[in-house]
PDB file of C-alpha atoms in Angstrom:
ATOM      1  CA  MET A   1      23.199  15.122   2.897  1.00 48.00           C
ATOM      2  CA  THR A   2      21.051  11.676   3.825  1.00 54.00           C
ATOM      3  CA  GLN A   3      23.507   9.926   1.178  1.00 58.00           C
ATOM      4  CA  ASN A   4      26.047  10.104   3.966  1.00 61.00           C
ATOM      5  CA  LEU A   5      23.833   8.171   6.139  1.00 61.00           C
ATOM      6  CA  LEU A   6      23.054   5.547   3.391  1.00 57.00           C
ATOM      7  CA  PRO A   7      25.288   2.231   4.215  1.00 56.00           C
ATOM      8  CA  GLU A   8      28.587   1.387   1.448  1.00 67.00           C
ATOM      9  CA  ASP A   9      27.457  -1.896   0.796  1.00 74.00           C
ATOM     10  CA  GLY A  10      25.797  -2.851  -2.192  1.00 81.00           C
ATOM     11  CA  GLU A  11      24.118  -5.551  -0.555  1.00 85.00           C
ATOM     12  CA  GLU A  12      22.966  -2.978   2.317  1.00 84.00           C
ATOM     13  CA  SER A  13      21.499  -0.538   0.064  1.00 86.00           C
ATOM     14  CA  LEU A  14      19.671  -2.989  -1.796  1.00 89.00           C
ATOM     15  CA  ARG A  15      17.803  -3.974   1.714  1.00 89.00           C
ATOM     16  CA  PHE A  16      17.568   0.032   2.135  1.00 89.00           C
ATOM     17  CA  GLU A  17      16.131   0.352  -1.186  1.00 92.00           C
ATOM     18  CA  ASN A  18      13.225  -2.600  -0.387  1.00 92.00           C
ATOM     19  CA  GLU A  19      12.685  -1.094   2.826  1.00 92.00           C
ATOM     20  CA  LEU A  20      11.703   1.859   1.773  1.00 91.00           C
ATOM     21  CA  LEU A  21       9.778   0.202  -1.745  1.00 93.00           C
ATOM     22  CA  LYS A  22       7.577  -2.008   1.638  1.00 92.00           C
ATOM     23  CA  ILE A  23       6.751   1.432   2.882  1.00 89.00           C
ATOM     24  CA  LYS A  24       5.480   3.369  -0.068  1.00 90.00           C
ATOM     25  CA  MET A  25       3.540   0.603  -0.550  1.00 89.00           C
ATOM     26  CA  MET A  26       2.381   0.319   2.731  1.00 87.00           C
ATOM     27  CA  ALA A  27       1.525   4.021   2.946  1.00 87.00           C
ATOM     28  CA  GLU A  28      -0.510   3.749  -0.496  1.00 85.00           C
ATOM     29  CA  GLN A  29      -2.391   0.868   0.202  1.00 84.00           C
ATOM     30  CA  GLY A  30      -3.397   2.734   3.795  1.00 82.00           C
ATOM     31  CA  ILE A  31      -4.498   5.539   1.622  1.00 75.00           C
ATOM     32  CA  ILE A  32      -6.111   3.489  -0.786  1.00 69.00           C
ATOM     33  CA  ALA A  33      -8.364   0.989   2.695  1.00 70.00           C
ATOM     34  CA  SER A  34      -8.796   4.902   3.879  1.00 70.00           C
ATOM     35  CA  GLY A  35     -10.467   5.808   0.835  1.00 69.00           C
ATOM     36  CA  PHE A  36     -13.043   2.461   0.779  1.00 64.00           C
ATOM     37  CA  SER A  37     -13.864   3.053   5.031  1.00 59.00           C
ATOM     38  CA  ARG A  38     -14.788   6.925   3.608  1.00 60.00           C
ATOM     39  CA  ASN A  39     -17.415   4.812   1.321  1.00 58.00           C
ATOM     40  CA  GLY A  40     -18.440   3.014   4.074  1.00 56.00           C
ATOM     41  CA  CYS A  41     -16.636  -0.630   2.434  1.00 56.00           C
ATOM     42  CA  ALA A  42     -14.575  -1.684   4.470  1.00 52.00           C
ATOM     43  CA  ARG A  43     -14.255  -0.076   8.356  1.00 53.00           C
ATOM     44  CA  ARG A  44     -11.308  -0.459  10.025  1.00 52.00           C
ATOM     45  CA  ALA A  45     -10.580   0.132  13.596  1.00 52.00           C
TER      46      ALA A  45
END
């Protein structure tokens, strides 16, 4: 279903994939960071 929302242009879809990857990486880093803060190593506000 969401495929219809993806841009037809190859360059646009590549950029879209890049954004998804960035979000995924940021999410994973956030999970890691929250794990550290639980141990009291790196607390974030």
